[in-house]
PDB file of C-alpha atoms in Angstrom:
ATOM      1  CA  MET A   1     115.685  98.084  94.796  1.00  0.00           C
ATOM      2  CA  MET A   2     116.871 101.549  94.306  1.00  0.00           C
ATOM      3  CA  ARG A   3     114.594 101.898  91.376  1.00  0.00           C
ATOM      4  CA  LEU A   4     111.681 101.032  93.308  1.00  0.00           C
ATOM      5  CA  ARG A   5     112.770 103.549  95.932  1.00  0.00           C
ATOM      6  CA  ARG A   6     113.045 106.148  93.269  1.00  0.00           C
ATOM      7  CA  GLU A   7     109.704 105.445  91.931  1.00  0.00           C
ATOM      8  CA  LEU A   8     108.110 105.607  95.213  1.00  0.00           C
ATOM      9  CA  SER A   9     109.657 108.953  95.983  1.00  0.00           C
ATOM     10  CA  GLY A  10     108.321 110.187  92.480  1.00  0.00           C
ATOM     11  CA  LEU A  11     104.680 109.066  93.730  1.00  0.00           C
ATOM     12  CA  LYS A  12     104.690 111.027  96.896  1.00  0.00           C
ATOM     13  CA  THR A  13     102.975 114.276  95.457  1.00  0.00           C
ATOM     14  CA  TYR A  14     100.382 112.087  93.766  1.00  0.00           C
ATOM     15  CA  ALA A  15      99.741 109.905  96.699  1.00  0.00           C
ATOM     16  CA  VAL A  16      99.459 112.779  99.113  1.00  0.00           C
ATOM     17  CA  PHE A  17      96.958 114.354  96.455  1.00  0.00           C
ATOM     18  CA  ALA A  18      94.962 111.196  96.604  1.00  0.00           C
ATOM     19  CA  LEU A  19      95.159 111.170 100.445  1.00  0.00           C
ATOM     20  CA  SER A  20      93.687 114.659 100.777  1.00  0.00           C
ATOM     21  CA  LEU A  21      90.791 113.671  98.433  1.00  0.00           C
ATOM     22  CA  PHE A  22      90.330 110.650 100.637  1.00  0.00           C
ATOM     23  CA  PHE A  23      90.237 112.679 103.967  1.00  0.00           C
ATOM     24  CA  CYS A  24      88.136 115.420 102.323  1.00  0.00           C
ATOM     25  CA  GLY A  25      85.340 112.635 101.466  1.00  0.00           C
ATOM     26  CA  ILE A  26      85.542 111.469 105.109  1.00  0.00           C
ATOM     27  CA  ILE A  27      84.784 115.007 106.373  1.00  0.00           C
ATOM     28  CA  LEU A  28      82.064 115.475 103.931  1.00  0.00           C
ATOM     29  CA  GLY A  29      80.669 112.007 104.763  1.00  0.00           C
ATOM     30  CA  LEU A  30      80.732 113.064 108.572  1.00  0.00           C
ATOM     31  CA  LEU A  31      79.006 116.217 107.862  1.00  0.00           C
ATOM     32  CA  SER A  32      76.535 114.889 105.537  1.00  0.00           C
ATOM     33  CA  TYR A  33      75.232 112.257 107.648  1.00  0.00           C
ATOM     34  CA  PRO A  34      72.459 114.096 109.284  1.00  0.00           C
ATOM     35  CA  LEU A  35      71.123 114.852 105.759  1.00  0.00           C
ATOM     36  CA  ILE A  36      70.914 111.370 104.484  1.00  0.00           C
ATOM     37  CA  GLU A  37      70.770 109.496 107.804  1.00  0.00           C
ATOM     38  CA  GLU A  38      67.640 107.365 106.941  1.00  0.00           C
ATOM     39  CA  ARG A  39      69.412 105.926 103.578  1.00  0.00           C
ATOM     40  CA  VAL A  40      72.958 105.313 105.223  1.00  0.00           C
ATOM     41  CA  GLY A  41      71.995 102.060 106.493  1.00  0.00           C
ATOM     42  CA  TYR A  42      71.088 101.021 102.809  1.00  0.00           C
ATOM     43  CA  LEU A  43      74.211 102.540 101.476  1.00  0.00           C
ATOM     44  CA  ILE A  44      76.368 100.634 103.880  1.00  0.00           C
ATOM     45  CA  GLU A  45      74.698  97.403 103.152  1.00  0.00           C
ATOM     46  CA  LEU A  46      75.210  97.987  99.532  1.00  0.00           C
ATOM     47  CA  ALA A  47      78.848  98.986  99.895  1.00  0.00           C
ATOM     48  CA  PHE A  48      79.890  96.228 102.228  1.00  0.00           C
ATOM     49  CA  SER A  49      77.522  93.323 101.574  1.00  0.00           C
ATOM     50  CA  GLY A  50      78.963  89.974 101.591  1.00  0.00           C
ATOM     51  CA  ILE A  51      82.416  91.032 102.794  1.00  0.00           C
ATOM     52  CA  LEU A  52      82.734  89.902 106.291  1.00  0.00           C
ATOM     53  CA  VAL A  53      80.010  87.199 106.540  1.00  0.00           C
ATOM     54  CA  GLU A  54      81.930  84.124 105.708  1.00  0.00           C
ATOM     55  CA  GLU A  55      82.204  81.672 108.829  1.00  0.00           C
ATOM     56  CA  ASP A  56      85.657  80.652 107.465  1.00  0.00           C
ATOM     57  CA  ASP A  57      88.360  83.190 108.057  1.00  0.00           C
ATOM     58  CA  PHE A  58      90.537  82.206 105.021  1.00  0.00           C
ATOM     59  CA  ALA A  59      87.441  82.806 102.706  1.00  0.00           C
ATOM     60  CA  THR A  60      86.789  86.013 104.357  1.00  0.00           C
ATOM     61  CA  MET A  61      90.325  87.230 104.034  1.00  0.00           C
ATOM     62  CA  LEU A  62      90.382  85.998 100.212  1.00  0.00           C
ATOM     63  CA  ASN A  63      87.126  88.084  99.993  1.00  0.00           C
ATOM     64  CA  VAL A  64      88.521  91.115 101.385  1.00  0.00           C
ATOM     65  CA  PHE A  65      91.744  90.849  99.545  1.00  0.00           C
ATOM     66  CA  THR A  66      89.961  90.407  96.309  1.00  0.00           C
ATOM     67  CA  ARG A  67      87.687  93.360  96.888  1.00  0.00           C
ATOM     68  CA  ASN A  68      90.691  95.562  97.699  1.00  0.00           C
ATOM     69  CA  LEU A  69      92.598  94.414  94.985  1.00  0.00           C
ATOM     70  CA  THR A  70      89.680  95.270  92.446  1.00  0.00           C
ATOM     71  CA  ALA A  71      89.425  98.604  94.116  1.00  0.00           C
ATOM     72  CA  THR A  72      93.219  99.540  93.903  1.00  0.00           C
ATOM     73  CA  LEU A  73      93.368  98.249  90.260  1.00  0.00           C
ATOM     74  CA  MET A  74      90.337 100.416  89.370  1.00  0.00           C
ATOM     75  CA  LEU A  75      92.368 103.326  90.983  1.00  0.00           C
ATOM     76  CA  PHE A  76      95.601 102.362  89.119  1.00  0.00           C
ATOM     77  CA  LEU A  77      93.875 101.994  85.531  1.00  0.00           C
ATOM     78  CA  ALA A  78      91.274 104.643  85.734  1.00  0.00           C
ATOM     79  CA  GLY A  79      94.100 106.954  86.701  1.00  0.00           C
ATOM     80  CA  ILE A  80      94.868 107.178  82.985  1.00  0.00           C
ATOM     81  CA  LEU A  81      91.556 109.300  82.925  1.00  0.00           C
ATOM     82  CA  ILE A  82      92.345 111.043  85.958  1.00  0.00           C
ATOM     83  CA  LEU A  83      88.879 111.872  87.091  1.00  0.00           C
ATOM     84  CA  PRO A  84      87.501 108.573  87.879  1.00  0.00           C
ATOM     85  CA  THR A  85      90.457 108.013  90.207  1.00  0.00           C
ATOM     86  CA  ILE A  86      89.777 111.319  91.987  1.00  0.00           C
ATOM     87  CA  ALA A  87      86.135 110.385  92.299  1.00  0.00           C
ATOM     88  CA  ILE A  88      86.917 106.928  93.716  1.00  0.00           C
ATOM     89  CA  MET A  89      89.196 108.101  96.291  1.00  0.00           C
ATOM     90  CA  PHE A  90      86.788 110.915  97.466  1.00  0.00           C
ATOM     91  CA  THR A  91      83.859 108.347  97.458  1.00  0.00           C
ATOM     92  CA  ASN A  92      85.778 105.967  99.506  1.00  0.00           C
ATOM     93  CA  GLY A  93      86.318 108.635 102.040  1.00  0.00           C
ATOM     94  CA  PHE A  94      82.865 109.889 101.967  1.00  0.00           C
ATOM     95  CA  ILE A  95      81.690 106.118 102.601  1.00  0.00           C
ATOM     96  CA  ILE A  96      84.128 105.788 105.495  1.00  0.00           C
ATOM     97  CA  GLY A  97      82.748 109.140 107.001  1.00  0.00           C
ATOM     98  CA  LEU A  98      79.120 107.926 106.709  1.00  0.00           C
ATOM     99  CA  VAL A  99      79.874 104.578 108.311  1.00  0.00           C
ATOM    100  CA  GLY A 100      81.780 106.366 111.197  1.00  0.00           C
ATOM    101  CA  MET A 101      78.697 108.437 111.938  1.00  0.00           C
ATOM    102  CA  HIS A 102      76.327 105.624 111.530  1.00  0.00           C
ATOM    103  CA  ALA A 103      78.355 103.488 114.012  1.00  0.00           C
ATOM    104  CA  ARG A 104      78.342 106.478 116.257  1.00  0.00           C
ATOM    105  CA  SER A 105      74.560 106.866 115.959  1.00  0.00           C
ATOM    106  CA  GLU A 106      74.485 103.052 116.956  1.00  0.00           C
ATOM    107  CA  GLY A 107      76.317 103.708 120.150  1.00  0.00           C
ATOM    108  CA  VAL A 108      79.709 102.567 119.054  1.00  0.00           C
ATOM    109  CA  THR A 109      82.395 104.841 120.856  1.00  0.00           C
ATOM    110  CA  ALA A 110      85.054 106.792 118.772  1.00  0.00           C
ATOM    111  CA  LEU A 111      87.871 104.610 120.510  1.00  0.00           C
ATOM    112  CA  ARG A 112      86.275 101.410 119.380  1.00  0.00           C
ATOM    113  CA  MET A 113      85.812 102.448 115.932  1.00  0.00           C
ATOM    114  CA  PHE A 114      89.459 103.836 115.801  1.00  0.00           C
ATOM    115  CA  GLY A 115      90.647 100.505 117.392  1.00  0.00           C
ATOM    116  CA  ALA A 116      88.870  98.457 114.850  1.00  0.00           C
ATOM    117  CA  VAL A 117      89.861 100.590 111.662  1.00  0.00           C
ATOM    118  CA  ILE A 118      93.392 101.482 112.617  1.00  0.00           C
ATOM    119  CA  PRO A 119      95.166  98.025 112.641  1.00  0.00           C
ATOM    120  CA  HIS A 120      94.153  97.225 108.868  1.00  0.00           C
ATOM    121  CA  GLY A 121      93.615 100.758 107.924  1.00  0.00           C
ATOM    122  CA  ILE A 122      97.572 101.364 108.465  1.00  0.00           C
ATOM    123  CA  PHE A 123      98.160  98.849 105.500  1.00  0.00           C
ATOM    124  CA  GLU A 124      94.990  99.551 103.456  1.00  0.00           C
ATOM    125  CA  VAL A 125      94.952 103.318 103.057  1.00  0.00           C
ATOM    126  CA  PRO A 126      98.678 103.507 101.846  1.00  0.00           C
ATOM    127  CA  ALA A 127      97.787 100.993  99.500  1.00  0.00           C
ATOM    128  CA  LEU A 128      94.795 102.928  98.136  1.00  0.00           C
ATOM    129  CA  ALA A 129      96.724 106.211  98.006  1.00  0.00           C
ATOM    130  CA  LEU A 130      99.620 104.418  96.205  1.00  0.00           C
ATOM    131  CA  SER A 131      97.466 102.962  93.743  1.00  0.00           C
ATOM    132  CA  ALA A 132      95.656 106.414  93.061  1.00  0.00           C
ATOM    133  CA  GLY A 133      99.087 107.907  93.029  1.00  0.00           C
ATOM    134  CA  LEU A 134     100.171 105.141  90.319  1.00  0.00           C
ATOM    135  CA  GLY A 135      97.080 106.046  88.092  1.00  0.00           C
ATOM    136  CA  LEU A 136      97.382 109.664  88.530  1.00  0.00           C
ATOM    137  CA  LYS A 137     101.027 109.724  87.484  1.00  0.00           C
ATOM    138  CA  LEU A 138     100.331 107.521  84.459  1.00  0.00           C
ATOM    139  CA  GLY A 139      97.491 109.869  83.424  1.00  0.00           C
ATOM    140  CA  GLY A 140      99.534 112.973  83.960  1.00  0.00           C
ATOM    141  CA  GLU A 141     102.181 111.802  81.992  1.00  0.00           C
ATOM    142  CA  LEU A 142      99.955 110.662  79.354  1.00  0.00           C
ATOM    143  CA  ALA A 143      98.239 114.021  79.299  1.00  0.00           C
ATOM    144  CA  ASN A 144     101.748 115.802  79.025  1.00  0.00           C
ATOM    145  CA  PRO A 145     102.841 116.198  75.287  1.00  0.00           C
ATOM    146  CA  GLY A 146     106.086 114.596  74.427  1.00  0.00           C
ATOM    147  CA  GLY A 147     106.052 114.161  70.840  1.00  0.00           C
ATOM    148  CA  GLU A 148     106.682 110.663  69.136  1.00  0.00           C
ATOM    149  CA  LYS A 149     108.648 109.306  72.173  1.00  0.00           C
ATOM    150  CA  ARG A 150     105.294 109.601  74.403  1.00  0.00           C
ATOM    151  CA  LEU A 151     103.942 106.090  73.581  1.00  0.00           C
ATOM    152  CA  GLY A 152     107.321 104.554  74.211  1.00  0.00           C
ATOM    153  CA  LYS A 153     107.740 106.543  77.518  1.00  0.00           C
ATOM    154  CA  PHE A 154     104.023 105.596  78.519  1.00  0.00           C
ATOM    155  CA  ILE A 155     104.566 101.941  77.984  1.00  0.00           C
ATOM    156  CA  GLU A 156     107.735 102.007  80.092  1.00  0.00           C
ATOM    157  CA  ASN A 157     105.925 103.938  82.869  1.00  0.00           C
ATOM    158  CA  VAL A 158     103.142 101.165  82.690  1.00  0.00           C
ATOM    159  CA  ARG A 159     105.774  98.393  83.114  1.00  0.00           C
ATOM    160  CA  THR A 160     107.438 100.394  86.016  1.00  0.00           C
ATOM    161  CA  LEU A 161     104.390 101.456  87.750  1.00  0.00           C
ATOM    162  CA  SER A 162     102.957  98.104  87.360  1.00  0.00           C
ATOM    163  CA  ALA A 163     106.241  96.573  89.310  1.00  0.00           C
ATOM    164  CA  VAL A 164     105.548  99.068  92.087  1.00  0.00           C
ATOM    165  CA  TYR A 165     101.926  97.896  92.149  1.00  0.00           C
ATOM    166  CA  ILE A 166     102.869  94.186  92.360  1.00  0.00           C
ATOM    167  CA  LEU A 167     105.900  94.582  94.660  1.00  0.00           C
ATOM    168  CA  VAL A 168     104.292  97.240  97.276  1.00  0.00           C
ATOM    169  CA  VAL A 169     100.675  97.639  96.920  1.00  0.00           C
ATOM    170  CA  MET A 170      99.600  93.985  96.755  1.00  0.00           C
ATOM    171  CA  PRO A 171     101.621  92.947  99.694  1.00  0.00           C
ATOM    172  CA  LEU A 172     100.023  95.889 101.693  1.00  0.00           C
ATOM    173  CA  LEU A 173      96.544  94.545 100.686  1.00  0.00           C
ATOM    174  CA  LEU A 174      97.336  91.010 101.570  1.00  0.00           C
ATOM    175  CA  ILE A 175      98.439  92.147 105.170  1.00  0.00           C
ATOM    176  CA  ALA A 176      95.467  94.484 105.466  1.00  0.00           C
ATOM    177  CA  ALA A 177      93.175  91.557 104.665  1.00  0.00           C
ATOM    178  CA  VAL A 178      94.807  89.334 107.274  1.00  0.00           C
ATOM    179  CA  VAL A 179      94.718  92.084 109.934  1.00  0.00           C
ATOM    180  CA  GLU A 180      91.108  92.990 109.111  1.00  0.00           C
ATOM    181  CA  VAL A 181      89.853  89.476 109.478  1.00  0.00           C
ATOM    182  CA  LEU A 182      92.086  88.153 112.306  1.00  0.00           C
ATOM    183  CA  VAL A 183      92.159  91.490 114.294  1.00  0.00           C
ATOM    184  CA  SER A 184      89.817  94.247 113.180  1.00  0.00           C
ATOM    185  CA  LYS A 185      86.841  92.366 112.990  1.00  0.00           C
ATOM    186  CA  ASN A 186      87.167  91.016 116.551  1.00  0.00           C
ATOM    187  CA  LEU A 187      87.492  94.501 117.859  1.00  0.00           C
ATOM    188  CA  VAL A 188      84.085  95.831 116.392  1.00  0.00           C
TER     189      VAL A 188
END
């Protein structure tokens, strides 16, 4: 448990960087909406198609969990290359900004939007930031020259950071999926 806590503490800078990219993306999405308003409906349909259409709540939760699991795994694994993780975090924020403005243009109040997003977002956004942080830490350590010991250290980091992913990120995603389907979907 102490080692897990130490690893989480070591991820703080990377996760905060990832969150700042996410929030910059949200701001740009909000500001860009008027420029691409006529295409936003299509983009939203493309980004969210097939997620919340199931009649069965369990199937929908599984769908949401699987989609978020895939996204966070991409953030973690692509972090080795650094730039893809940066792009994914920014793009996710951008899409959220567009969705927010689109909902506003459809007459949804800000209070209702926040009410629908906050319950599951408090679990999902940290999971995204931690996954990106895990990947960026791994990529940064791989890029940092360390001589012959670099490969051994990299393999050890993969093990340790994978444990953080399994023990922290996956439970956050599971909670987020349950809350999104049982609470958030009913608040929209």
